[in-house]
CSV table of C-alpha atoms in Angstrom, one decimal:
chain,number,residue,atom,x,y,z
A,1,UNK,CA,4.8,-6.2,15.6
A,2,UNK,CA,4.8,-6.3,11.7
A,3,UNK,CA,5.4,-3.5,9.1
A,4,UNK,CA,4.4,-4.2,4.8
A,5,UNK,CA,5.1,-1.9,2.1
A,6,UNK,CA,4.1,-1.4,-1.6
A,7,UNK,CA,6.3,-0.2,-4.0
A,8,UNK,CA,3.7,0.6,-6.7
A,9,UNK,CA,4.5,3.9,-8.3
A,10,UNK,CA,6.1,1.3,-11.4
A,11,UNK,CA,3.1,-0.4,-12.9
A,12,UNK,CA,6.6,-2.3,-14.6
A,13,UNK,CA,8.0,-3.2,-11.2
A,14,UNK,CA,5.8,-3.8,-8.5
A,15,UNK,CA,7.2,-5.1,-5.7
A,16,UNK,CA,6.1,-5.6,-1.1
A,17,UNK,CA,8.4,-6.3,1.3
A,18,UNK,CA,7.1,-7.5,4.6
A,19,UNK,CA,8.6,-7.8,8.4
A,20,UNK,CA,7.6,-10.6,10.8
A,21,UNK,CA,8.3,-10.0,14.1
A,22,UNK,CA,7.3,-12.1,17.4
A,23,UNK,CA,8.8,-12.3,20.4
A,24,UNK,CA,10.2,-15.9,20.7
A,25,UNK,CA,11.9,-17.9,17.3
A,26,UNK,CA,8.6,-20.1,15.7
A,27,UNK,CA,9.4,-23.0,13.2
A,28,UNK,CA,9.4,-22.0,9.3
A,29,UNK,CA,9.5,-23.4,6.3
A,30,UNK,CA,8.0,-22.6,2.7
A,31,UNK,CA,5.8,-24.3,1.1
A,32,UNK,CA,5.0,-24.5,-3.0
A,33,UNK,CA,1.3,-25.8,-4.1
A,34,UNK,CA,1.4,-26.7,-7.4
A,35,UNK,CA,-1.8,-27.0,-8.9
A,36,UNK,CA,-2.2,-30.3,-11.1
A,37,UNK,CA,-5.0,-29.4,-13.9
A,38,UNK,CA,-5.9,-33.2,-13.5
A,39,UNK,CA,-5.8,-33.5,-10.3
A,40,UNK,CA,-7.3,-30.1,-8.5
A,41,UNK,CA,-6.4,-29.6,-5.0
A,42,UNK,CA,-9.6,-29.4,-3.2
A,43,UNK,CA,-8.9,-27.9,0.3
A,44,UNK,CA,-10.5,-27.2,4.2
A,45,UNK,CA,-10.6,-24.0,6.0
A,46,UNK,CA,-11.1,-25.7,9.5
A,47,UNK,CA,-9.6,-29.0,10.6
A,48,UNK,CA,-11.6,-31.4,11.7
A,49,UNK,CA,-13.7,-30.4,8.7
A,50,UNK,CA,-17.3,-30.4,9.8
A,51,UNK,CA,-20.6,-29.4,7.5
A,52,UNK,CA,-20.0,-25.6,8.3
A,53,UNK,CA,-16.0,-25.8,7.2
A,54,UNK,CA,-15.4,-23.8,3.7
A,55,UNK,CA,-14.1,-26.2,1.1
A,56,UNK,CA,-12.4,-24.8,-2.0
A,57,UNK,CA,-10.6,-25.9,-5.3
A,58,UNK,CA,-7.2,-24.3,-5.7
A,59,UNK,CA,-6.7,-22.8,-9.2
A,60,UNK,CA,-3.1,-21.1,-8.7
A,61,UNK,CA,0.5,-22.2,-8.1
A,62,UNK,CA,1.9,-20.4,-4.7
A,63,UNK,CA,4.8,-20.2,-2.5
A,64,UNK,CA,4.0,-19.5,1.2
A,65,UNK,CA,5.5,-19.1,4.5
A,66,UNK,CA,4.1,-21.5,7.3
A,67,UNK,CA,4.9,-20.8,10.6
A,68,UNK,CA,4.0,-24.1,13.1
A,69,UNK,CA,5.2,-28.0,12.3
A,70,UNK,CA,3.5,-31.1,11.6
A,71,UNK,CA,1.2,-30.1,14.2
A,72,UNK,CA,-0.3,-27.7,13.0
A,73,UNK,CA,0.9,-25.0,10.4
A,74,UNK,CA,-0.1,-21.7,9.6
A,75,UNK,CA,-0.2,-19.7,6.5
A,76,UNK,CA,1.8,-16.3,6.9
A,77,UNK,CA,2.8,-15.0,4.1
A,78,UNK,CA,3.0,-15.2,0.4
A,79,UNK,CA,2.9,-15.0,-3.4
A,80,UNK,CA,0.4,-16.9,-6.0
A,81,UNK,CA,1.2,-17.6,-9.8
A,82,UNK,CA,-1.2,-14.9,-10.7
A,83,UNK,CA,0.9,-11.9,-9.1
A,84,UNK,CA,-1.4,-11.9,-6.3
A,85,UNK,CA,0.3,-11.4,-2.6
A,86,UNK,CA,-1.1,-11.6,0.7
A,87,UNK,CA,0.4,-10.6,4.0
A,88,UNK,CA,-0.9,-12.2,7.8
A,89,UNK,CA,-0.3,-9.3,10.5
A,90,UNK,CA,-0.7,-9.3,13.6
A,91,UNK,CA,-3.6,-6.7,15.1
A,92,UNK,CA,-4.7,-7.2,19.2
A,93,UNK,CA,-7.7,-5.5,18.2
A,94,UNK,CA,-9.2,-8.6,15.7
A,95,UNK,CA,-12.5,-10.5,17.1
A,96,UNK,CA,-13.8,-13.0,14.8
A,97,UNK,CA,-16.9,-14.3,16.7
A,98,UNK,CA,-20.2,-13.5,15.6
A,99,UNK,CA,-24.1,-14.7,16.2
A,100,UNK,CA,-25.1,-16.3,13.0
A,101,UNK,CA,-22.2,-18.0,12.8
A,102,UNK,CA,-24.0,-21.3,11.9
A,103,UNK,CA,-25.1,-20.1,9.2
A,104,UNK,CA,-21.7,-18.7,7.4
A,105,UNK,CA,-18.9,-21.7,6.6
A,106,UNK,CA,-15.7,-21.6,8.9
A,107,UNK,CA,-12.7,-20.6,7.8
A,108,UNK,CA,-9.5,-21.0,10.2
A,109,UNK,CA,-7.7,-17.4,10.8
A,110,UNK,CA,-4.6,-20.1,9.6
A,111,UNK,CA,-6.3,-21.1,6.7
A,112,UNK,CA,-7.4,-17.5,5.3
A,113,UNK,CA,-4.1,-16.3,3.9
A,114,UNK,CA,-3.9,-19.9,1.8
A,115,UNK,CA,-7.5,-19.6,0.7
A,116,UNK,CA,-7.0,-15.9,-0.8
A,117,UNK,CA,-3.8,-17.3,-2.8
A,118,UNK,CA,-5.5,-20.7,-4.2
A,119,UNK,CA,-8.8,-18.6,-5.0
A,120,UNK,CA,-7.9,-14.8,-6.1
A,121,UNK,CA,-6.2,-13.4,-8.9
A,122,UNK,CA,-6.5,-9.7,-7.6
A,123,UNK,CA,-7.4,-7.3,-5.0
A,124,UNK,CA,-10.6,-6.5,-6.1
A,125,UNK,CA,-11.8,-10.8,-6.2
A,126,UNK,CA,-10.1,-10.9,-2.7
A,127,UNK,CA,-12.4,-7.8,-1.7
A,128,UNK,CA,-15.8,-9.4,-3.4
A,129,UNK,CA,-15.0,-12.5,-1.9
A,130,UNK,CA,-15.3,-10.9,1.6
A,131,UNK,CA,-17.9,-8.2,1.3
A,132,UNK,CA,-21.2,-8.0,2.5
A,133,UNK,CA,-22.9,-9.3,-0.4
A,134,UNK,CA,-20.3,-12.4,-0.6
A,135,UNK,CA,-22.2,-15.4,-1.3
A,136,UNK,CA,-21.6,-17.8,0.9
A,137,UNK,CA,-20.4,-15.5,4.1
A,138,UNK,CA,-17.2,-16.5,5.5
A,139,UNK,CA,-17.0,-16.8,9.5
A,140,UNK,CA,-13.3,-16.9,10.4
A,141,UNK,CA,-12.1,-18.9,13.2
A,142,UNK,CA,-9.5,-17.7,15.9
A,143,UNK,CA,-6.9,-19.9,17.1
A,144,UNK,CA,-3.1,-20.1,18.6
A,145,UNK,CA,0.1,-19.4,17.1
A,146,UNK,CA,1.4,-22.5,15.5
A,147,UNK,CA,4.6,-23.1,17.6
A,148,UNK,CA,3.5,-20.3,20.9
A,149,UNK,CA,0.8,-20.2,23.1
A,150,UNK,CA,-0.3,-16.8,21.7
A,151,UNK,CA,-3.7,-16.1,20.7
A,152,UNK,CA,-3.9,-15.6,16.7
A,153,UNK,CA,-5.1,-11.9,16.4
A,154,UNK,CA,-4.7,-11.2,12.5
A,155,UNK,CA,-5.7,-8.6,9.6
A,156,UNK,CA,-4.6,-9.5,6.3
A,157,UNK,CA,-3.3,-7.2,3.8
A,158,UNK,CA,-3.1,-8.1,-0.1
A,159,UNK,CA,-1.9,-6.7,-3.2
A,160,UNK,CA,-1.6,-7.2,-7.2
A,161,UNK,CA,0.2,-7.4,-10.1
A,162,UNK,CA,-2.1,-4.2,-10.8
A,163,UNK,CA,-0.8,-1.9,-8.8
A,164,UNK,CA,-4.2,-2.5,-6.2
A,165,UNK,CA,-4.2,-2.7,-2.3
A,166,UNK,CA,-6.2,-3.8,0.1
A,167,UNK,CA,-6.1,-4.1,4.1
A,168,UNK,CA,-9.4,-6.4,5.8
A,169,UNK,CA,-10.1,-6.3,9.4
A,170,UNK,CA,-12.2,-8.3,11.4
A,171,UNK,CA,-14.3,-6.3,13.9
A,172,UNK,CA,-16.8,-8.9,15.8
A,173,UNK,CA,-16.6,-11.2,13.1
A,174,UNK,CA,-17.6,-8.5,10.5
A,175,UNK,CA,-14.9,-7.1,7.6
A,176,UNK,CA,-13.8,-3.8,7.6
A,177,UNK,CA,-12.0,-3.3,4.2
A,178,UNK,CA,-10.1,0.0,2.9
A,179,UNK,CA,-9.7,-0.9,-0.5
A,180,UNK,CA,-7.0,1.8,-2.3
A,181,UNK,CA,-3.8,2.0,-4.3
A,182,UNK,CA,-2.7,4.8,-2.2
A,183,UNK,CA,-2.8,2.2,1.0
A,184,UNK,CA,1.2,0.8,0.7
A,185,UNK,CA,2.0,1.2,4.2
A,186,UNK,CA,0.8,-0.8,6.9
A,187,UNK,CA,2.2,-1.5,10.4
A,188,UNK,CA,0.0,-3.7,13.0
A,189,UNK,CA,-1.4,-0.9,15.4
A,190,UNK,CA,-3.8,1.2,15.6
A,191,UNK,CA,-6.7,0.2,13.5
A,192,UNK,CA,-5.9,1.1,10.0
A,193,UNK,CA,-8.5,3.7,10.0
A,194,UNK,CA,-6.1,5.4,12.5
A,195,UNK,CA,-3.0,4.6,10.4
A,196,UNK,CA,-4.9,6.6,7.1
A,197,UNK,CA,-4.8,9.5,9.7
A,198,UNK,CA,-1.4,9.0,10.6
A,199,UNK,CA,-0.5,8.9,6.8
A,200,UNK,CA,-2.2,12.2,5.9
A,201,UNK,CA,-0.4,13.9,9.0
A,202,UNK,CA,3.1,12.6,8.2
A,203,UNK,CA,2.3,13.5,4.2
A,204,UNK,CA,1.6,17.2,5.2
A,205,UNK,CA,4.3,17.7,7.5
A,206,UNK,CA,6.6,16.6,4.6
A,207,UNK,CA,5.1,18.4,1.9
A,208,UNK,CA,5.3,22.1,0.3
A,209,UNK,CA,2.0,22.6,1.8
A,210,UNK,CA,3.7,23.2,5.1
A,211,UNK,CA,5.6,26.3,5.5
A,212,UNK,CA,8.0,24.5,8.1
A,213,UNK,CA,8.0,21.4,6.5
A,214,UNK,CA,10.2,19.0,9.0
A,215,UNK,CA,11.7,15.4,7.7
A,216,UNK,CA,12.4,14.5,11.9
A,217,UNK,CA,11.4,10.9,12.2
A,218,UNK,CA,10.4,8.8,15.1
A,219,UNK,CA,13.1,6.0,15.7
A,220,UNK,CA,11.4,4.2,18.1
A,221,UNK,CA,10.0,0.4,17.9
A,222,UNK,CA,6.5,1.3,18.5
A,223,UNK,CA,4.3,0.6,15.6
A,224,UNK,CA,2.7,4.4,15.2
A,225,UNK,CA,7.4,5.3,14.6
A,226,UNK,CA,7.4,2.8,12.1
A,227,UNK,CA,4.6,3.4,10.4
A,228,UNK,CA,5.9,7.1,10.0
A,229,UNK,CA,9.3,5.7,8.9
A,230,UNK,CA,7.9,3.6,6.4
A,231,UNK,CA,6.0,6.0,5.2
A,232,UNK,CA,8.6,8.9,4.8
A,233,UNK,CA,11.2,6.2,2.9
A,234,UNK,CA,8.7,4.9,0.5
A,235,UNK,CA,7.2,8.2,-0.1
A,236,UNK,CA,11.1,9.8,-0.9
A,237,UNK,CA,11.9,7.3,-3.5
A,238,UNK,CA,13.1,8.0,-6.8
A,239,UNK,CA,10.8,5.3,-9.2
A,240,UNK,CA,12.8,2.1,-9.7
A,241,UNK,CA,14.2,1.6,-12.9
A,242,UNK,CA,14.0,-2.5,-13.1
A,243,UNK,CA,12.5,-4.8,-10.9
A,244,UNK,CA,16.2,-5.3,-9.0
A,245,UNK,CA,15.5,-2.0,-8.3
A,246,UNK,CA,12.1,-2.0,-7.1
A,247,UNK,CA,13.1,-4.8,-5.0
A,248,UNK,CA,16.1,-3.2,-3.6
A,249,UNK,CA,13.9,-0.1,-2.2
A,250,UNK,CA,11.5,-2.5,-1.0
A,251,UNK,CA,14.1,-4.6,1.3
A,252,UNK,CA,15.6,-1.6,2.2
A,253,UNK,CA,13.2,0.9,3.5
A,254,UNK,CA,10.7,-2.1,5.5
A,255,UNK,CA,14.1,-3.1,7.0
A,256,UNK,CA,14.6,0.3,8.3
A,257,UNK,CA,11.1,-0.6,10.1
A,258,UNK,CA,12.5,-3.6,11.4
A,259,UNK,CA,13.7,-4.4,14.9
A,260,UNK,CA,17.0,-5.8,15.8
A,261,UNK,CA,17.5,-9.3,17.1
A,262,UNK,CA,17.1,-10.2,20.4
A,263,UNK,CA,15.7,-6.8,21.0
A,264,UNK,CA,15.1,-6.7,25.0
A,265,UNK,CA,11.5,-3.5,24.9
A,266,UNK,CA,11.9,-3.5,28.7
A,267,UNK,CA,8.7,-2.3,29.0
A,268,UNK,CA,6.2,-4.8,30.5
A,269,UNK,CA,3.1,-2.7,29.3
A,270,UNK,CA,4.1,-3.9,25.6
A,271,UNK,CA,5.1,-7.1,25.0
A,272,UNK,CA,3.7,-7.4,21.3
A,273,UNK,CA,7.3,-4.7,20.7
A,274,UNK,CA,9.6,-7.7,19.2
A,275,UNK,CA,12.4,-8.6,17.0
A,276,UNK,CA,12.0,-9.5,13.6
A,277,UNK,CA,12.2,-13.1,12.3
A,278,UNK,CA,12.3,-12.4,9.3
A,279,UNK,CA,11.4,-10.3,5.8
A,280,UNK,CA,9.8,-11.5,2.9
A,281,UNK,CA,10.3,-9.3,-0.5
A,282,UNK,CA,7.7,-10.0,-3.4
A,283,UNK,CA,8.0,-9.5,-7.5
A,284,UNK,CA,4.5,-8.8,-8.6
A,285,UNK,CA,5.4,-9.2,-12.1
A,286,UNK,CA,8.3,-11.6,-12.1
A,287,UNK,CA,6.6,-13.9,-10.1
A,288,UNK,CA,9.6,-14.2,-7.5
A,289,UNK,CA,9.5,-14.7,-3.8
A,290,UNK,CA,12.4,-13.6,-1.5
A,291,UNK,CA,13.1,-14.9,2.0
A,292,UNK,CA,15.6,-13.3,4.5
A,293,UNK,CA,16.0,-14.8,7.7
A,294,UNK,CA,17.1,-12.1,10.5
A,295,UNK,CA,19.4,-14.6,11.7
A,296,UNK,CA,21.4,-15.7,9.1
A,297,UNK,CA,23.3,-13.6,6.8
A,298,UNK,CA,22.0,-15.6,3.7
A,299,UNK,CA,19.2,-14.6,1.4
A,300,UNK,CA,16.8,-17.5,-0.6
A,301,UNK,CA,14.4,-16.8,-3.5
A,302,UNK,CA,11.8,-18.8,-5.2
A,303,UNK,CA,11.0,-18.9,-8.5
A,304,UNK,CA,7.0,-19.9,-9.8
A,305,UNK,CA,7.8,-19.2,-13.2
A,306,UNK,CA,9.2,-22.8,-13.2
A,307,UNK,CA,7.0,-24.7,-11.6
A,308,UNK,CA,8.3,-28.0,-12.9
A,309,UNK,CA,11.5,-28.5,-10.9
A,310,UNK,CA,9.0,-28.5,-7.4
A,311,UNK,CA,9.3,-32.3,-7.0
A,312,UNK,CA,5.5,-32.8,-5.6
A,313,UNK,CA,2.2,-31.1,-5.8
A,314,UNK,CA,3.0,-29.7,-2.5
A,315,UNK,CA,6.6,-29.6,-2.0
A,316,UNK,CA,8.5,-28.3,1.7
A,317,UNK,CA,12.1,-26.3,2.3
A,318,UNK,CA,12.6,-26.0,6.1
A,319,UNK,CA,14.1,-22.9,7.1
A,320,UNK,CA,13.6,-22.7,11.3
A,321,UNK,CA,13.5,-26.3,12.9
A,322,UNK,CA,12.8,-27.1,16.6
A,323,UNK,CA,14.6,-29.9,18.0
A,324,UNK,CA,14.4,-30.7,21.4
A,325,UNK,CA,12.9,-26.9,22.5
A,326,UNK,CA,15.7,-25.6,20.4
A,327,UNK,CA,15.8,-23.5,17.2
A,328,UNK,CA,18.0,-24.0,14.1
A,329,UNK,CA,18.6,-21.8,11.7
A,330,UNK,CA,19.2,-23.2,8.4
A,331,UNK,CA,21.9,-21.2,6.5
A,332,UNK,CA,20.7,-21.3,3.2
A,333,UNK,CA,21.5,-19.2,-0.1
A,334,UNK,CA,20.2,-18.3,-3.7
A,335,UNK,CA,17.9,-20.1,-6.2
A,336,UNK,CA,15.8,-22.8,-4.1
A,337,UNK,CA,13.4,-24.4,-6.4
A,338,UNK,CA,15.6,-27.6,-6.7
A,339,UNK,CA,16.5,-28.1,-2.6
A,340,UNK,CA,12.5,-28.5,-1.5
A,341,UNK,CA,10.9,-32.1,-0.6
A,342,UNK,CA,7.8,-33.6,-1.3
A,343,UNK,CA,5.1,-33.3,2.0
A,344,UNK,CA,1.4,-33.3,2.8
A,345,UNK,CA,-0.8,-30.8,2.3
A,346,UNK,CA,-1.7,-29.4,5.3
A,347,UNK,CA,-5.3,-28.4,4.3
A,348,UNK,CA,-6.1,-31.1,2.4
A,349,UNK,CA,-9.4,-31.8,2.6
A,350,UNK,CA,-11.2,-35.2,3.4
């Protein structure tokens, strides 16, 4: 399970902080795309790439989180150069097929967070790219977790420089959007339509409105506990005075959401309950990307304010390796723009 916040009650400092949580370690790394004005990066939601695959033309810098290896990689996570942030989670209740799929181009469920960042500038462009009236329609394409043998069952949530949110499901292949500021929470079950009610329950029971008001929270690892955790932290916040600040509140209320390593659920009837890999904490407006690996005690950040010091047009730090059906945790620390390495893009197109 997965839990994403958005601190947006500073226009000045907006900040989300995201959880990643699976039940076994999966390979990591960042990536940087750094769009060359001479050279665009023209890119391929499916691989092989066939007549029916979505081809694009990247117009932002980004940082993102892959999960997977040279096999095959998957988009997770991450920040563009326009303040623009989108989020991967998981949700078991995501079907992508549909019957006039031949007539829609293909976009890989891996591919979809990297398309939003190369394409969008905001929430609202993410939302018209998606919508019924979206010319061309966009089929997306299930798959497996890079790195597991779990089937990819994903929403994506986004978010701007703004102060704009957005959460889009895929029900049978057709979007279900809830397009609101007031949307910051979001954990990965039930639908989100659920969660809204969840929200306005939690929001009353807290409020004046309620003659016993009670501040009693769930502690529990299901998602519906931290959902209502995340919810009551956010919502008791005094509004951040910088963007340290902001950030701060951010890492520390979605990390009160998280769950502890090598958490054992011992429940058989829920084995989507899991620890979290990692966090990932975003600056909006400072165009700064965070990454805290649950197993190491150091923090990295990313700048894409300087762009320059990235040595390639797509550029790789590894931060989980598997060597041998083993995991290694890089312990790495601070400023990382300098320490990545020139790669391949992984959705290049042909």
């Amino acid at each position: 399970m997965c839990t994403r916040i958005f601190n947006n009650f500073n226009k000045e400092n907006l900040t989300t902080a995201r959880n990643m949580d699976w039940a076994t370690e999966l390979p990591t790394s960042l990536f940087v795309f750094r769009n060359e004005k001479n050279t665009p990066m023209v890119k391929t939601g499916t691989s092989p790439q066939n007549e029916n695959s979505l081809i694009w033309t990247a117009k932002y810098n980004s940082v993102v989180t892959m999960v997977g290896d040279e096999r095959k990689y998957g988009a997770s996570d991450g920040l563009n150069s326009a303040g623009l942030m989108a989020n991967l989670l998981y949700d078991s209740n995501a079907s992508y097929e549909r019957k006039d799929g031949s007539s829609c181009k293909n976009l890989d469920v891996f591919c979809w967070l990297q398309f939003v960042l190369d394409t969008c500038c905001s929430v609202q462009e993410v939302v018209e790219k998606f919508s019924k009236e979206a010319t061309p329609q966009i089929q997306i394409i299930g798959g497996i977790v890079p790195g597991s043998t779990k089937p990819a069952s994903l929403h994506l949530s986004i978010s701007d420089k703004f102060g704009d949110s957005a959460i889009i499901e895929v029900n049978k292949g057709k979007y279900v959007i809830y397009n609101n500021p007031e949307f910051r929470v979001m954990t990965n079950e039930p639908s989100y339509a659920k969660q809204i009610e969840l929200n306005q329950y939690w929001r009353w029971q807290w409020s004046n409105k309620n003659n016993f008001p009670s501040n009693t929270l769930p502690g529990g690892t299901f998602p519906s506990d931290r959902f209502a955790r995340a919810s009551y932290y956010l919502n008791h916040l005094y509004t951040s005075v910088s963007t340290d600040d902001s950030l701060a509140q951010s890492k520390s209320v979605v990390m009160n959401a998280s769950v502890p390593v090598n958490f054992k659920s011992g429940d058989s009837n829920h084995p989507n309950i899991a620890q979290t890999l990692w966090t990932t904490i975003s600056s909006h407006n400072d165009l700064k990307y965070f990454f805290c690996n649950s197993r190491t005690l150091g923090n990295i950040w990313v700048d894409l304010n300087i762009i320059d010091l990235f040595p390639a047009p797509v550029s790789r730090l590894i931060l989980v390796e598997e060597i041998d059906s083993n995991f290694i945790n890089k312990s790495l620390y601070g400023f990382k723009n300098n320490d990545f390495e020139a790669t391949k893009d992984p959705f290049k197109a042909n």
